[in-house]
XYZ file of C-alpha atoms in Angstrom:
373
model
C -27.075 -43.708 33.218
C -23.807 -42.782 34.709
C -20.839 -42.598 32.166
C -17.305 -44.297 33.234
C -14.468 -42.419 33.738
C -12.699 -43.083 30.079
C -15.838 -41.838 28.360
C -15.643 -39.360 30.543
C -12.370 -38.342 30.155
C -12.706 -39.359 25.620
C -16.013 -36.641 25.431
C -13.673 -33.860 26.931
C -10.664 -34.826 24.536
C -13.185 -34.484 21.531
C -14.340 -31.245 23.454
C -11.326 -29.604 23.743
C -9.860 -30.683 20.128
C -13.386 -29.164 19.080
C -12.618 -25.851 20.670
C -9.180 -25.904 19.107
C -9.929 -26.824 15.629
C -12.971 -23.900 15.653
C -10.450 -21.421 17.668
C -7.624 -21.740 14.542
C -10.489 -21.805 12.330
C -10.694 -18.067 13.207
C -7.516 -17.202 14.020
C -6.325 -18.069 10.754
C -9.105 -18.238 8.045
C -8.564 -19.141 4.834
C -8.180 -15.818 2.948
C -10.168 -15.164 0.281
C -8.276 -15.603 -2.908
C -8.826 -15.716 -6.960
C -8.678 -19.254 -7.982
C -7.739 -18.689 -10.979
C -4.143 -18.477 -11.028
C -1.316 -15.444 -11.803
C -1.220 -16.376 -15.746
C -1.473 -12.510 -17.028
C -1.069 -13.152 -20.084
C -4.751 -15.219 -20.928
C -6.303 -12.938 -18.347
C -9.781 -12.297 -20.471
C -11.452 -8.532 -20.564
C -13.471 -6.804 -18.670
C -16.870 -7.328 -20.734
C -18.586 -4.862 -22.049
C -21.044 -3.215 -20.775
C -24.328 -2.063 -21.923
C -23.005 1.140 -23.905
C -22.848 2.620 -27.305
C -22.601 0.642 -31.173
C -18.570 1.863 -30.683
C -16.688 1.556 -27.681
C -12.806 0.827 -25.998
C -14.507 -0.646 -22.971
C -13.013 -3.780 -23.143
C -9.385 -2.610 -23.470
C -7.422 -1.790 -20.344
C -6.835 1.698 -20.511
C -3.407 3.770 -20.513
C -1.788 4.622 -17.089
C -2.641 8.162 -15.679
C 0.891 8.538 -14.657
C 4.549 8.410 -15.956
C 6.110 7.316 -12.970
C 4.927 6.355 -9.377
C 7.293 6.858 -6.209
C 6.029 4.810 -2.823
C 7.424 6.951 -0.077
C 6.944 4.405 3.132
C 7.484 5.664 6.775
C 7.228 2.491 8.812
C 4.871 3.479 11.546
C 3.408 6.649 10.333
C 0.268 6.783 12.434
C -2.258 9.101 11.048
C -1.796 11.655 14.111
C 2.067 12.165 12.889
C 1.175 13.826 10.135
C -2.163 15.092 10.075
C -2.216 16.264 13.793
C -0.035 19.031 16.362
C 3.041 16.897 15.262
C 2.606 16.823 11.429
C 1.897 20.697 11.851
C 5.237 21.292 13.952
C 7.513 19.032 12.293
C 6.412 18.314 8.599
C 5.638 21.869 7.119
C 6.378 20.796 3.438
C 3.973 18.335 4.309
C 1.451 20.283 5.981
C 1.126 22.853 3.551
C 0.890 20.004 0.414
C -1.994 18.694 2.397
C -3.905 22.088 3.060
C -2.967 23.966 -0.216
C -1.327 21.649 -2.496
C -2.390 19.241 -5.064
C -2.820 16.238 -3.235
C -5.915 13.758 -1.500
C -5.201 12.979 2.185
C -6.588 10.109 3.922
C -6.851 7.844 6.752
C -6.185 4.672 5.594
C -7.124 1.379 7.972
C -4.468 -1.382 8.361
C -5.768 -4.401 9.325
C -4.484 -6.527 12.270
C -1.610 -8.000 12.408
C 0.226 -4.801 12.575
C 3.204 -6.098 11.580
C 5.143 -4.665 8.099
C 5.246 -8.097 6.249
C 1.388 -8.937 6.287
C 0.550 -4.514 5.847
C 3.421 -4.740 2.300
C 1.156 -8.074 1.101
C -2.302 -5.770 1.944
C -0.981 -2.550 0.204
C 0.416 -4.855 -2.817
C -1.988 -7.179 -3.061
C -5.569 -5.546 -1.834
C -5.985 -8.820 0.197
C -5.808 -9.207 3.998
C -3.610 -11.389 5.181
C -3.760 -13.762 8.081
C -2.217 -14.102 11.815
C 0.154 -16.901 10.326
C 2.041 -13.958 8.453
C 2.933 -12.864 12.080
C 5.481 -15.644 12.149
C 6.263 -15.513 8.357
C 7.359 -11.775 8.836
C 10.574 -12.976 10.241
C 11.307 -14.364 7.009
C 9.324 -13.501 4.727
C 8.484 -16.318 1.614
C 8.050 -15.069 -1.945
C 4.866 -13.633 -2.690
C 3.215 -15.636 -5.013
C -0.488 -14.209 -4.793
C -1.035 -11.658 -7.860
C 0.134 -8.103 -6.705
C 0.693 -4.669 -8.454
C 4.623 -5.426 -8.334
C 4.405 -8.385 -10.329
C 1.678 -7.512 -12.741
C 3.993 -4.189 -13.375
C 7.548 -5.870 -13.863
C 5.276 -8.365 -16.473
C 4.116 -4.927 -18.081
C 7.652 -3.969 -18.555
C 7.955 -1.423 -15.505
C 11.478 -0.737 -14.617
C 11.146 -0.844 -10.366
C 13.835 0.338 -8.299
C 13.552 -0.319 -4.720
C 15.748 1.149 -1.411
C 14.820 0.324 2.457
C 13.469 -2.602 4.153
C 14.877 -5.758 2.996
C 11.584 -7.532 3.421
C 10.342 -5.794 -0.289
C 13.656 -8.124 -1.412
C 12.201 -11.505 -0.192
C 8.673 -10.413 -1.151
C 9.594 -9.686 -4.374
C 12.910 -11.803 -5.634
C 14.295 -10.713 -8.798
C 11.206 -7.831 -9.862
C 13.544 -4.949 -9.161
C 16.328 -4.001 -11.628
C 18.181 -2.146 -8.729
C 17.570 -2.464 -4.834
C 19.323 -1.961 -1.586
C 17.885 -4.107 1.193
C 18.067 -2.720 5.229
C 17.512 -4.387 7.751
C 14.748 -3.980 10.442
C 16.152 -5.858 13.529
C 19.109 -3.462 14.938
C 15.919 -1.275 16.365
C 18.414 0.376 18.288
C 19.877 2.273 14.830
C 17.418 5.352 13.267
C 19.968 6.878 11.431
C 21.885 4.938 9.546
C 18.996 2.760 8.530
C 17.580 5.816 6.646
C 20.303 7.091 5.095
C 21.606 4.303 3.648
C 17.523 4.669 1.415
C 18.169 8.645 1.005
C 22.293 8.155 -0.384
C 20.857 6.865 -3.171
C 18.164 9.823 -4.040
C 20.308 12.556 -5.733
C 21.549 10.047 -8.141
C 18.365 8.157 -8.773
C 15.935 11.648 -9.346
C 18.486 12.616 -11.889
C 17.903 9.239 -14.117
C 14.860 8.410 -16.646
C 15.726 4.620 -16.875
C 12.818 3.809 -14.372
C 8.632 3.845 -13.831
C 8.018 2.863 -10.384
C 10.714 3.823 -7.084
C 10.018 2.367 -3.829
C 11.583 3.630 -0.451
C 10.810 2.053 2.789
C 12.279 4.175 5.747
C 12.563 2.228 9.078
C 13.986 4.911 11.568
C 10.393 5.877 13.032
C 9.440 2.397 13.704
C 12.325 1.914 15.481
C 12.340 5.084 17.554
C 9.018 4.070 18.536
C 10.645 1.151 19.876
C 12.882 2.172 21.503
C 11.682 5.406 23.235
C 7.684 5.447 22.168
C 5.976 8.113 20.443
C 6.316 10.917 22.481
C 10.016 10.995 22.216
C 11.782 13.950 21.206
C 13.532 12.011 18.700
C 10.018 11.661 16.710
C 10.014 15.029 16.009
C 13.552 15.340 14.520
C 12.889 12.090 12.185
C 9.417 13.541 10.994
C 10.900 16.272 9.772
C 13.995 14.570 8.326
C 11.047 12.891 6.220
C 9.660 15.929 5.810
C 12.659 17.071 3.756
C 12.889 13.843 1.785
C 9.608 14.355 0.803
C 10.050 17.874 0.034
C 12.886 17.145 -2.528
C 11.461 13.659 -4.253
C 8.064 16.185 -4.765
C 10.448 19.083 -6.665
C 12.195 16.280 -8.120
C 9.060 14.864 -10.171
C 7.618 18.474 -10.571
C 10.426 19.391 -12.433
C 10.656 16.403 -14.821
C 7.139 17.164 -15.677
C 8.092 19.407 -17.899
C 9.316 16.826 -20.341
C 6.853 14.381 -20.114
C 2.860 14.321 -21.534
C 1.877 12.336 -18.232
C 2.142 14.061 -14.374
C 3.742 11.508 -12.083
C 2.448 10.780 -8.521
C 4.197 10.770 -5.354
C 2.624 8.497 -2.653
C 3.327 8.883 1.342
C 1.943 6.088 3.347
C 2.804 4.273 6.815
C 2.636 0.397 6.831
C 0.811 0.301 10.072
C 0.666 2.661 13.051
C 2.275 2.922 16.729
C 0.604 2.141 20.000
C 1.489 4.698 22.652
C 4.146 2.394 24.143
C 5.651 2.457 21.322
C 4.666 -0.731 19.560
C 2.573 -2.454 17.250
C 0.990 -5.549 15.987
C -2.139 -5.266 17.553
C -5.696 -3.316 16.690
C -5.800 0.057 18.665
C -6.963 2.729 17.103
C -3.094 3.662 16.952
C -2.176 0.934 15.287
C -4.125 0.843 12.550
C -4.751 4.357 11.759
C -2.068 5.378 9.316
C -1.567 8.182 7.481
C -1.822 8.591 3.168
C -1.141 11.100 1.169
C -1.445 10.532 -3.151
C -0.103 13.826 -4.379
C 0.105 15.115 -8.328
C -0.093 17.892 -10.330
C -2.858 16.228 -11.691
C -4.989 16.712 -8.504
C -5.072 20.694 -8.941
C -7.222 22.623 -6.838
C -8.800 25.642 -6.912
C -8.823 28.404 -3.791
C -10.621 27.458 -0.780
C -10.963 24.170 -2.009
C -10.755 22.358 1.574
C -9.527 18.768 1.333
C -9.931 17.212 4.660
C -8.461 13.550 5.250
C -10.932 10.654 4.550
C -10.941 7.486 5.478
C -10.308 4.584 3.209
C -9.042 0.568 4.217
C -5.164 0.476 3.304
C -6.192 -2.343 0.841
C -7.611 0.525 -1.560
C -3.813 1.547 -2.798
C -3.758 -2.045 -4.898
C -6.632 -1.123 -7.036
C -5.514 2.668 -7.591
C -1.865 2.177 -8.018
C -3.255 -0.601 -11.092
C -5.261 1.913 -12.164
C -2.863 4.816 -12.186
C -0.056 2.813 -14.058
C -2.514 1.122 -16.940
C -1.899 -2.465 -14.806
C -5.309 -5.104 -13.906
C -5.909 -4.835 -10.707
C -4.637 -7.716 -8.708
C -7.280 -10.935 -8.726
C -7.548 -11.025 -5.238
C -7.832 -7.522 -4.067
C -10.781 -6.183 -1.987
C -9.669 -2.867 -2.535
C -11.856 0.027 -3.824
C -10.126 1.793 -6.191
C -9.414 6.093 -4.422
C -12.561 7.854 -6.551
C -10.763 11.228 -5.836
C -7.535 10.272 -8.016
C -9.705 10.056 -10.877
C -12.899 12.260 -10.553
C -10.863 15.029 -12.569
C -11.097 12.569 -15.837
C -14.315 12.786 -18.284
C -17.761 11.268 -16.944
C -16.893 8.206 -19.309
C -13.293 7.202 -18.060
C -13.985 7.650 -14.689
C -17.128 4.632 -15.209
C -14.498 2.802 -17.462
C -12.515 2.784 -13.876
C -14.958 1.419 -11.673
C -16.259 -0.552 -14.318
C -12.942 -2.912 -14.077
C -12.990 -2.218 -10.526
C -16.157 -3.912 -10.221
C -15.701 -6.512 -12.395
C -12.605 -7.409 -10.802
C -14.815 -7.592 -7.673
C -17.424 -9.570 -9.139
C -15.258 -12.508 -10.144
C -13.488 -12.858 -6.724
C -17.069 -12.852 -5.260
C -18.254 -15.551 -7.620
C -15.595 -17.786 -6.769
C -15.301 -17.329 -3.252
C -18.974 -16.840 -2.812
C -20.897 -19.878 -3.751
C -24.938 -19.026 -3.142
C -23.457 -15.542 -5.050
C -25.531 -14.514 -8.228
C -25.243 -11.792 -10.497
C -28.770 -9.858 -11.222
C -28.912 -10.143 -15.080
């Protein structure tokens, strides 16, 4: 039987608007989310587990730090700091990640490469999709839970300086900000200073929990001249000193507080070797994170080498480490080593809401998924 030339022509339509439909289908997949909305407030406990006739399982526990500063290079590939150039340009640096008290890792950015969908990741402990690609030009509100949210609901005073895209994020969370902006790629300088102007002022005050600095000048650099340029040097170490004063900054407000404070450097996504990014090279994704605290003491010859972890991981810890639930639709595994200094009983307390946490967004997402009694 011979089919006409409309049938034809009508099976390849339904063909081709097949292929489409199953080729957006995976381009951008529906992300795994909590269904069950951002209302903190009637969030229910963790249960409790199988323990002792008296326990404080089911209460969230109190943060492990005083305040939290998010140092962000944009485009800090893992080899910028941990390799030849970390070594050369980023002493401070170097030596906190040899000798000091600090965990390094590796942590694993997801494609799209881009610093819109890596903020939501790090924030969130979800992975967002290719359509954030075209969002990052203007970024929406976040409205999926995140650590920012559930910490300006706890009361956390959040001050933010650098990349204007934490602004549109997060409208109206930040009692003070300062918004740059990413598109004049041809400026490294100014771009950065206007974040570290406000520093000496800032590290002097006690009227905040949580500081935020997103420094655009590497990214940029990369695009302009790639990451071999001599200019990469000179801005790695200009972090270097940043880093080197925020660190002496919060060491020496220890003094009057019960609680150490943490300092964490972290890159949003890497930097091919033409300079670039967006894609999923080994470059790209690899990206350099360092958690540091006088709480993560070490004794000589302790060796801490780098480990990897998936960038979603910083969600669940940074909840963790500031008393906060961890965000309903994070993936995220929450960084054992920030907490494996803590008694045998807090640290399963930890990954006992970690898991929980985990166990819910399974269920829902999950259908066939059953928990063993």
């Amino acid at each position: 039987m011979r089919l006409g030339s409309g049938t034809f022509a009508a099976c390849c339509v339904v063909i081709e608007v097949l292929g489409v439909a199953l080729f957006l289908r995976g381009f951008f997949p529906a992300p795994v989310c909590s269904f069950s909305g951002t209302e903190h407030q009637t969030e229910s406990p963790a249960p409790e587990p199988s323990a002792g006739a008296i326990s404080n399982w089911t209460k969230l526990p109190p943060p492990l730090f005083s305040k939290v500063v998010i140092m962000l290079i944009d485009a800090l590939r893992d080899d910028f700091v941990f390799g030849s150039k970390g070594v050369k340009f980023m002493p401070y640096t170097t030596y906190l990640v040899e000798k000091g008290s600090s965990h390094s890792f590796v942590a694993e950015a997801k494609p799209p490469t881009v610093t819109m969908p890596r903020i939501k990741a790090l924030m969130t402990g979800s992975l967002p999709g290719f359509i954030d690609v075209v969002r990052n030009l203007n970024s929406p509100t976040l409205l999926e839970d995140n650590v920012i949210t559930r910490a300006k609901a706890a009361g956390k005073r959040i001050i933010f300086y650098g990349d204007e895209t934490w602004v549109k994020l997060f409208p109206k969370h930040f009692v003070e900000y300062d918004g740059t902006t990413s598109f004049f790629v041809s400026d490294y300088t100014e771009v950065d200073d206007n974040v570290t102007r406000h520093l000496d002022k800032v590290l002097k005050r006690r009227d905040w929990d949580v500081l935020i600095l997103h420094y655009l000048g590497l990214d940029h650099i990369g695009h302009i001249s790639g990451p071999n340029s001599p200019l990469i040097g000179r801005k790695l170490s200009e972090m270097d000193s940043v880093l080197m004063k925020i660190h002496t900054s919060l060491l020496s407000e220890e003094r009057e507080t019960l609680l150490p404070n943490l300092l964490v450097l972290c890159g949003d996504h890497g930097m091919s070797e033409a300079g670039g990014h967006g894609a999923s090279s080994v470059e790209e994704v690899n990206t350099a994170m360092i958690l540091i605290s006088s709480a993560f003491e070490r004794k000589p010859g302790d060796v801490r080498r780098p480990k990897y972890i998936q960038q979603t991981d910083l969600a669940a810890t940074l909840s963790i480490g500031l008393g906060l639930p961890i965000p309903k639709s994070s993936i995220g595994n929450l960084i054992f080593p920030v907490v494996e200094g803590k008694p045998m009983r807090e640290q399963l307390r930890f990954l006992h809401l970690n898991t929980v946490q985990l166990s819910k967004l399974l269920q829902e997402n999950v259908p066939s998924y059953k928990k063993e009694p």
